[in-house]
Short mmCIF file of C-alpha atoms in Angstrom, two decimals:
data_model
loop_
_atom_site.label_atom_id
_atom_site.label_comp_id
_atom_site.label_asym_id
_atom_site.label_seq_id
_atom_site.Cartn_x
_atom_site.Cartn_y
_atom_site.Cartn_z
CA MET Y 1 -49.60 29.08 -45.26
CA SER Y 2 -46.89 30.80 -43.28
CA SER Y 3 -43.43 29.25 -42.98
CA LEU Y 4 -41.67 28.79 -39.59
CA TRP Y 5 -38.52 30.91 -39.33
CA ILE Y 6 -35.67 29.01 -37.80
CA PRO Y 7 -32.68 31.00 -36.72
CA GLU Y 8 -29.34 30.08 -38.27
CA THR Y 9 -26.96 28.30 -35.94
CA LEU Y 10 -23.56 26.64 -36.00
CA ASP Y 11 -23.35 22.90 -36.50
CA TYR Y 12 -23.84 21.28 -33.07
CA VAL Y 13 -23.89 17.54 -32.55
CA GLY Y 14 -25.75 16.65 -29.35
CA PRO Y 15 -25.98 18.82 -26.26
CA ILE Y 16 -23.20 21.34 -25.90
CA TYR Y 17 -21.39 22.02 -22.61
CA ARG Y 18 -19.17 25.02 -21.76
CA PRO Y 19 -17.81 26.62 -18.62
CA PRO Y 20 -19.98 29.24 -16.92
CA SER Y 21 -17.36 31.91 -17.71
CA GLU Y 22 -17.86 31.16 -21.46
CA ALA Y 23 -21.55 32.04 -21.43
CA ARG Y 24 -21.06 34.95 -23.78
CA SER Y 25 -18.53 33.22 -26.04
CA ILE Y 26 -18.85 31.81 -29.52
CA ILE Y 27 -19.08 28.07 -29.11
CA LEU Y 28 -17.31 26.29 -31.99
CA GLN Y 29 -17.74 22.44 -31.81
CA ALA Y 30 -14.50 21.06 -33.34
CA THR Y 31 -14.64 17.72 -31.67
CA VAL Y 32 -17.60 15.50 -30.68
CA GLY Y 33 -17.67 13.79 -27.30
CA CYS Y 34 -14.85 13.12 -24.78
CA ALA Y 35 -11.81 11.04 -25.55
CA HIS Y 36 -11.85 9.54 -22.06
CA ASN Y 37 -15.65 9.40 -21.36
CA ARG Y 38 -15.22 7.00 -18.42
CA CYS Y 39 -15.65 9.17 -15.34
CA THR Y 40 -18.25 7.56 -13.07
CA PHE Y 41 -20.08 10.84 -12.28
CA CYS Y 42 -20.33 12.35 -15.79
CA VAL Y 43 -23.21 11.92 -18.09
CA SER Y 44 -22.42 14.81 -20.47
CA TYR Y 45 -20.96 12.79 -23.42
CA LYS Y 46 -22.50 9.35 -22.96
CA THR Y 47 -24.94 9.66 -25.94
CA LYS Y 48 -22.30 10.98 -28.42
CA GLY Y 49 -20.58 7.77 -29.26
CA ARG Y 50 -16.91 7.51 -30.03
CA PHE Y 51 -14.89 10.63 -29.74
CA ARG Y 52 -14.08 12.23 -33.14
CA ILE Y 53 -12.70 15.37 -34.70
CA LYS Y 54 -15.06 17.15 -37.15
CA ASP Y 55 -14.22 17.52 -40.76
CA ARG Y 56 -12.49 20.67 -41.56
CA ALA Y 57 -15.17 21.61 -44.17
CA VAL Y 58 -17.76 21.61 -41.39
CA ILE Y 59 -15.67 23.74 -39.12
CA GLU Y 60 -14.86 26.17 -42.05
CA ALA Y 61 -18.57 26.57 -42.68
CA ASP Y 62 -19.13 27.31 -38.99
CA LEU Y 63 -16.45 29.92 -38.96
CA ASP Y 64 -18.12 31.58 -41.93
CA LYS Y 65 -21.45 31.54 -40.16
CA ALA Y 66 -19.89 32.83 -36.95
CA ALA Y 67 -18.35 35.78 -38.79
CA ARG Y 68 -21.93 36.80 -39.88
CA LEU Y 69 -23.79 35.90 -36.62
CA TYR Y 70 -21.32 37.10 -33.95
CA PRO Y 71 -19.42 40.24 -35.19
CA GLY Y 72 -17.36 41.75 -32.41
CA VAL Y 73 -17.79 38.87 -29.92
CA LYS Y 74 -14.31 38.75 -28.38
CA ARG Y 75 -14.19 35.17 -26.95
CA LEU Y 76 -14.50 31.74 -28.54
CA PHE Y 77 -14.71 28.31 -26.80
CA VAL Y 78 -13.63 25.22 -28.69
CA ALA Y 79 -15.92 22.29 -27.68
CA ASP Y 80 -16.36 19.33 -26.88
CA GLY Y 81 -15.24 17.56 -23.71
CA ASP Y 82 -11.35 17.77 -24.07
CA ALA Y 83 -10.62 19.57 -27.26
CA LEU Y 84 -6.98 20.00 -26.47
CA ILE Y 85 -6.53 16.26 -27.21
CA MET Y 86 -6.66 17.13 -30.90
CA PRO Y 87 -3.30 16.65 -32.63
CA MET Y 88 -1.17 19.70 -33.20
CA ARG Y 89 -1.77 19.53 -36.91
CA GLU Y 90 -5.43 20.31 -36.25
CA TRP Y 91 -4.64 23.18 -33.84
CA ARG Y 92 -2.04 24.56 -36.25
CA TRP Y 93 -4.90 24.73 -38.82
CA LEU Y 94 -7.76 25.84 -36.53
CA LEU Y 95 -6.19 28.83 -34.60
CA PRO Y 96 -5.03 30.63 -37.77
CA ALA Y 97 -8.48 29.91 -39.30
CA ILE Y 98 -10.16 31.50 -36.30
CA ARG Y 99 -7.88 34.54 -36.59
CA GLU Y 100 -8.51 34.88 -40.32
CA ASN Y 101 -12.26 34.56 -40.15
CA LEU Y 102 -12.89 36.19 -36.76
CA PRO Y 103 -10.09 38.73 -36.31
CA TRP Y 104 -11.91 40.42 -33.44
CA VAL Y 105 -11.69 37.28 -31.21
CA GLU Y 106 -9.15 38.07 -28.48
CA ARG Y 107 -9.17 34.76 -26.56
CA VAL Y 108 -9.80 31.18 -27.41
CA GLY Y 109 -10.55 28.66 -24.66
CA ALA Y 110 -10.95 24.75 -24.40
CA TYR Y 111 -11.50 21.98 -22.00
CA THR Y 112 -8.46 19.77 -21.31
CA THR Y 113 -7.36 16.75 -19.41
CA ALA Y 114 -3.90 16.05 -17.92
CA ARG Y 115 -3.56 13.30 -20.59
CA ALA Y 116 -4.11 15.82 -23.36
CA VAL Y 117 -1.39 18.16 -21.95
CA ARG Y 118 1.03 15.17 -21.75
CA LYS Y 119 0.58 14.74 -25.51
CA LYS Y 120 1.82 18.30 -26.14
CA THR Y 121 5.42 19.50 -25.84
CA ASP Y 122 6.31 22.66 -24.10
CA GLU Y 123 6.92 24.19 -27.57
CA ASP Y 124 3.45 23.13 -28.62
CA LEU Y 125 1.84 24.84 -25.55
CA ARG Y 126 3.81 28.04 -26.21
CA TRP Y 127 2.69 28.00 -29.91
CA LEU Y 128 -0.93 27.52 -28.85
CA ARG Y 129 -0.62 30.48 -26.50
CA GLU Y 130 1.01 32.73 -29.09
CA ASN Y 131 -1.67 31.86 -31.57
CA GLY Y 132 -4.67 32.71 -29.42
CA LEU Y 133 -5.36 29.91 -26.91
CA GLY Y 134 -5.68 32.02 -23.80
CA ILE Y 135 -7.36 29.68 -21.19
CA LEU Y 136 -7.66 26.00 -20.49
CA TYR Y 137 -10.20 24.44 -18.17
CA LEU Y 138 -8.86 21.32 -16.36
CA GLY Y 139 -11.13 18.85 -14.56
CA LEU Y 140 -9.13 17.91 -11.50
CA GLU Y 141 -12.17 16.78 -9.50
CA SER Y 142 -9.90 15.56 -6.61
CA GLY Y 143 -6.33 15.77 -5.44
CA ASP Y 144 -6.66 12.41 -3.58
CA ASP Y 145 -5.31 9.51 -5.68
CA GLU Y 146 -7.68 7.05 -4.07
CA THR Y 147 -10.68 9.25 -5.07
CA LEU Y 148 -9.26 9.75 -8.56
CA ARG Y 149 -9.10 5.98 -9.00
CA TYR Y 150 -12.56 5.56 -7.59
CA VAL Y 151 -14.20 7.98 -10.09
CA LYS Y 152 -11.99 6.60 -12.94
CA LYS Y 153 -10.17 9.79 -13.90
CA ASP Y 154 -7.37 9.31 -16.51
CA SER Y 155 -4.50 10.71 -14.42
CA ASP Y 156 -3.16 10.71 -10.83
CA SER Y 157 -2.48 13.84 -8.67
CA ALA Y 158 1.19 14.15 -9.66
CA GLN Y 159 0.24 14.11 -13.38
CA MET Y 160 -2.44 16.73 -12.74
CA ILE Y 161 0.08 18.96 -10.91
CA GLU Y 162 2.64 18.66 -13.78
CA ALA Y 163 -0.08 19.39 -16.43
CA ALA Y 164 -1.15 22.51 -14.52
CA ARG Y 165 2.39 23.81 -14.14
CA ARG Y 166 3.22 23.20 -17.81
CA ILE Y 167 0.03 25.13 -18.89
CA ARG Y 168 0.92 28.03 -16.59
CA ARG Y 169 4.54 28.08 -17.75
CA ALA Y 170 3.35 28.42 -21.28
CA GLY Y 171 1.51 31.58 -20.30
CA ILE Y 172 -2.02 30.05 -20.68
CA LEU Y 173 -4.53 30.96 -17.98
CA LEU Y 174 -5.70 27.91 -15.96
CA SER Y 175 -9.19 27.24 -14.50
CA VAL Y 176 -9.38 24.05 -12.43
CA THR Y 177 -12.60 22.32 -11.50
CA VAL Y 178 -13.03 20.29 -8.32
CA LEU Y 179 -16.05 18.22 -7.23
CA LEU Y 180 -17.42 17.93 -3.77
CA GLY Y 181 -19.20 14.67 -2.76
CA ILE Y 182 -17.32 12.15 -4.96
CA ALA Y 183 -14.94 10.51 -2.48
CA PRO Y 184 -15.18 6.82 -1.51
CA PRO Y 185 -17.24 6.20 1.65
CA GLY Y 186 -15.43 7.47 4.68
CA ARG Y 187 -12.85 9.43 2.68
CA SER Y 188 -14.53 12.84 2.36
CA LEU Y 189 -12.02 14.81 4.46
CA GLU Y 190 -9.02 13.20 2.88
CA HIS Y 191 -10.41 14.02 -0.51
CA ALA Y 192 -10.90 17.66 0.59
CA ARG Y 193 -7.45 18.08 2.16
CA GLU Y 194 -5.58 16.37 -0.68
CA THR Y 195 -7.45 18.53 -3.16
CA GLY Y 196 -6.26 21.58 -1.28
CA ARG Y 197 -2.73 20.32 -1.42
CA VAL Y 198 -2.88 19.85 -5.13
CA LEU Y 199 -4.55 23.17 -5.83
CA THR Y 200 -1.77 24.80 -3.79
CA ALA Y 201 0.84 23.09 -5.92
CA MET Y 202 -0.97 24.07 -9.17
CA ASP Y 203 -1.64 27.68 -8.05
CA PRO Y 204 -4.13 28.39 -10.86
CA GLU Y 205 -5.83 31.64 -11.79
CA TYR Y 206 -9.28 30.07 -11.10
CA VAL Y 207 -10.79 27.27 -9.05
CA GLY Y 208 -14.42 26.26 -9.52
CA ALA Y 209 -15.81 23.92 -6.77
CA LEU Y 210 -19.03 22.11 -7.77
CA SER Y 211 -21.17 19.75 -5.72
CA VAL Y 212 -22.00 16.38 -7.22
CA ILE Y 213 -25.48 15.80 -8.49
CA VAL Y 214 -26.21 12.18 -9.29
CA CYS Y 215 -27.35 11.87 -12.90
CA GLU Y 216 -29.26 8.98 -14.35
CA GLY Y 217 -27.23 6.86 -16.76
CA THR Y 218 -23.95 7.27 -14.86
CA GLU Y 219 -21.94 4.55 -13.05
CA LEU Y 220 -22.25 6.80 -9.96
CA ALA Y 221 -26.05 6.43 -10.05
CA GLY Y 222 -25.70 2.71 -10.03
CA GLN Y 223 -23.33 2.86 -7.01
CA VAL Y 224 -25.80 5.03 -5.14
CA ALA Y 225 -28.74 2.78 -5.97
CA ARG Y 226 -26.78 -0.28 -4.71
CA GLY Y 227 -25.75 1.59 -1.47
CA GLU Y 228 -22.10 1.63 -2.50
CA HIS Y 229 -21.75 5.42 -2.57
CA HIS Y 230 -22.83 7.86 0.01
CA VAL Y 231 -24.24 11.17 -1.26
CA PRO Y 232 -23.17 13.79 1.35
CA SER Y 233 -25.73 15.83 3.13
CA PRO Y 234 -25.64 19.61 2.89
CA PRO Y 235 -23.73 19.93 6.23
CA GLU Y 236 -21.29 17.29 5.04
CA LEU Y 237 -20.67 19.11 1.83
CA LEU Y 238 -20.11 22.33 3.65
CA GLU Y 239 -17.61 20.65 5.92
CA GLU Y 240 -15.82 19.15 2.81
CA LEU Y 241 -15.70 22.59 1.18
CA ARG Y 242 -14.34 24.19 4.38
CA GLU Y 243 -11.63 21.59 4.66
CA MET Y 244 -10.68 22.04 0.99
CA LEU Y 245 -10.48 25.86 1.16
CA ALA Y 246 -8.56 25.82 4.43
CA ALA Y 247 -5.93 23.44 2.82
CA THR Y 248 -5.68 25.65 -0.35
CA HIS Y 249 -2.91 28.23 -0.32
CA MET Y 250 -3.07 30.10 -3.65
CA THR Y 251 -0.96 33.13 -4.19
CA HIS Y 252 -3.53 34.84 -6.41
CA GLY Y 253 -6.70 34.23 -8.34
CA LEU Y 254 -10.33 33.28 -7.48
CA PHE Y 255 -11.67 30.27 -5.60
CA MET Y 256 -15.27 30.02 -6.55
CA ALA Y 257 -18.02 27.77 -5.18
CA ASN Y 258 -20.82 29.89 -6.68
CA HIS Y 259 -22.03 27.20 -9.20
CA ALA Y 260 -25.73 26.39 -9.15
CA SER Y 261 -24.96 22.98 -7.73
CA ASN Y 262 -23.74 24.42 -4.48
CA TYR Y 263 -25.67 25.10 -1.34
CA LEU Y 264 -23.61 28.20 -0.26
CA PRO Y 265 -22.35 30.42 -3.09
CA LEU Y 266 -18.81 31.64 -2.53
CA LYS Y 267 -16.46 33.84 -4.60
CA VAL Y 268 -13.14 34.20 -2.82
CA ARG Y 269 -10.27 36.37 -4.00
CA MET Y 270 -7.23 34.55 -2.77
CA PRO Y 271 -5.47 34.86 -0.45
CA GLY Y 272 -6.91 38.05 1.07
CA GLU Y 273 -10.60 36.98 1.35
CA LYS Y 274 -9.89 33.46 2.50
CA GLU Y 275 -10.40 33.86 6.31
CA GLU Y 276 -13.60 35.74 5.74
CA ALA Y 277 -14.88 32.90 3.53
CA LEU Y 278 -13.99 30.32 6.17
CA ALA Y 279 -15.88 32.29 8.79
CA LEU Y 280 -18.87 32.40 6.44
CA LEU Y 281 -18.75 28.60 6.07
CA ASP Y 282 -18.60 28.22 9.81
CA ALA Y 283 -21.63 30.41 10.13
CA ALA Y 284 -23.52 28.42 7.56
CA ARG Y 285 -22.63 25.18 9.27
CA SER Y 286 -24.01 26.60 12.53
CA GLY Y 287 -27.29 27.45 10.81
CA LEU Y 288 -26.74 31.20 10.90
CA VAL Y 289 -26.52 31.60 7.09
CA PRO Y 290 -29.36 30.23 4.89
CA LEU Y 291 -28.51 27.65 2.18
CA ARG Y 292 -29.74 27.48 -1.36
CA PRO Y 293 -32.98 25.47 -1.51
CA GLU Y 294 -32.65 21.95 -3.01
CA GLU Y 295 -35.02 22.75 -5.81
CA HIS Y 296 -32.77 25.61 -6.97
CA ARG Y 297 -29.71 23.40 -7.43
CA ALA Y 298 -28.71 22.34 -10.94
CA LEU Y 299 -25.86 21.33 -13.08
#
């Protein structure tokens, strides 16, 4: 009888999510779930129960495995949903442990929320940067306060801007995610324009614009089923994206709408390529540029 060979992996609890740009990174799950876990559109952490930090012994074992499995891999992403929320005592242990076990890692990344940033002092953020935390991914979703309340985010637009500015002052790269199609009925363009305003104030290195896909098990799915939320059509999503990009004035960086959820992939180096991108959106809205087929869209 032959035995089944199962490849060695790190300790992962439930499905693991990471940004597209971390596709080639070591994924180290130091926390399980999301400390907020109330956003109406998000299904990612619903099955993971109450947010918790993993035992250090489990993380130490994973670092030992990673040293054997991923020699030379230069980036590491700390999961789960908002790992920055961990107290500084955990980060002051974790980052040196990563450096000791994986000395070839050049950049550590993690998801964050504005609330998690508020729990860190400026000195804390500088220490994190000096000890390897090179990029944070912040889910803004919208710059419109009415939309933020509607989708039950944990912070308002002013708090989001302040968190972004503190991250950037600390020297940590910032990637901001925004979400098309989540505004309350009749508020699509306000959501787009206000999001552009907030992105301008944040001035991050990266923006990722995704289009909402309604997932079973979310509060949003219930709102759609009851007729309380309107899922925008492809032309409406293109109009929202155009308004958002037009209202965004970044001094540098990339504005990307090339996620698989979007109908028209865009990668715009700001500010030089903005006008060309707006013209492409206008052509797509006029039917002159083909859109991604519905069956090819995914989260």
